[in-house]
Amino acid sequence: QISEAEVALFSVPSYACQRRTTRDNHNSNLTDALSLLAENAELNNEDGRGVAFRRAAALMKALPTQVISMSQLRGLPCLGEHSLRVIKDVLENGVSSEVESTKQSKRYKALKILTGIFGVGAKTADRWIREGIYNLEQLRDSGQTLNRAQKSGLEHYDDLNEPVTKAEADAIGEIVQKAVDSVLTGSQVALTGGFRRGKLTGHDVDFLITHPEEGKEVGLMPKVVAWLESQGFLLYQKTTRNSYLESKDGPARPASNMDRFERCFSIFKLTKGKEQESTQPEEQNDLKTKDVLRPHMQVDTDQQLCELSKNYQMEAASHKIWRAVRVDLVVSPISQFAFAVLGWTGSKLFERELRRWAGHEKNMSLSSHALFDNTQNKYLRATSEEEIFAYLGLEYIPPSERNA
Ligand code: DGT
Ligand code: MG
């Protein structure tokens, strides 16, 4: 038994953007439970509930040591009645009964499976479940009309649900850099998202593209996409104008240069082993490629050719010489680049908290495009993330400590 006096109390600021959250987590038993309930709420379109659990999970993630007693949590922000109940359950019983029953529920399982398809959100999954569709077989049998994204998502389901490694992210980064160099010299590519925060795996790879000369980036995305497509790197792509009008959190739509944000949701075809190429001796690589791609065999007849092609396809499938990876590309003008980098580095909760801080504490509006000061009624220009934190009156938090 540990007496109350021996249990250290924590003191933690209430906004996640005021805290340093590394990848070290001393309370994963608690954060896993709270994150699952957050995810379940989000899958059920209960956004308020989802955010409450996310905030509670982020707070537990930021604690410097393992929590062993409820009394340590006294006075901490972000912990509502429901989250405290879940934490208490885990501390006393090792697991939360609510989490366990959620995990077992038919609805949660179906929502996970169906939203695991790229292009399927909570609303679509809910509609399918109401029609009796709980898994991929039932979906295939149902004859539901799928859009282009969902068809691709279903086709590459296993690949897209397998975490992307940092090595794969780097290999894709090299391809994107090559694409950008080929269509506009001087363009720059920045890795954003979870990998910029030092995560070792991710669900996708996020890149931000810009050019040091303002305006040169206009029309860049279609050219990059066309190059990637011509080289056979894309299994799927959809380019959208990331119009300011669509974002709920940004300030009122300003000057026309805001129209330029473009985003490409894509699925890359990544050759396996590509990420290890640089660490392997050249000869070994040559041999491997020849063995798989160019079997030394004499072909005399069409039938032999057909056999060979069939063999090759089977060989390719069993060797799985490539895999599908989700990649997000965003093009930003250099004048907005610092805001875009900050906005696309995440984590999602860190971003949400930055915007809440800006609005509630500073009377400012922050988006991935700009920072607007509502008191001075003007935009605040920035060329680095450090400057943006300074405008917001926040201590600078580096990417590796934004893992809230
Ligand atoms: P993961 O799941 O391993 O890919 O983790 P992250 O942190 O890379 O998450 P991701 O890829 O969903 O998003 C990266 C960041 O990009 C996220 O913190 C917020 C930002 N972001 C994502 N989608 C949008 C969007 O539609 N609009 C804006 N403005 N930002 C977005
Ligand atoms: Mg990501």
Short mmCIF file of C-alpha atoms and ligand atoms in Angstrom, two decimals, residues 192-195 202-206, ligand 2:
data_model
loop_
_atom_site.label_atom_id
_atom_site.label_comp_id
_atom_site.label_asym_id
_atom_site.label_seq_id
_atom_site.Cartn_x
_atom_site.Cartn_y
_atom_site.Cartn_z
CA THR A 192 5.14 16.21 -42.82
CA GLY A 193 2.60 14.22 -40.79
CA GLY A 194 3.57 11.61 -38.22
CA PHE A 195 6.95 10.81 -39.78
CA GLY A 202 2.18 5.59 -40.16
CA HIS A 203 -1.08 5.00 -41.97
CA ASP A 204 0.07 7.16 -44.88
CA VAL A 205 2.92 9.43 -45.98
CA ASP A 206 2.32 13.19 -46.09
MG MG B 2 0.10 10.72 -42.01
#
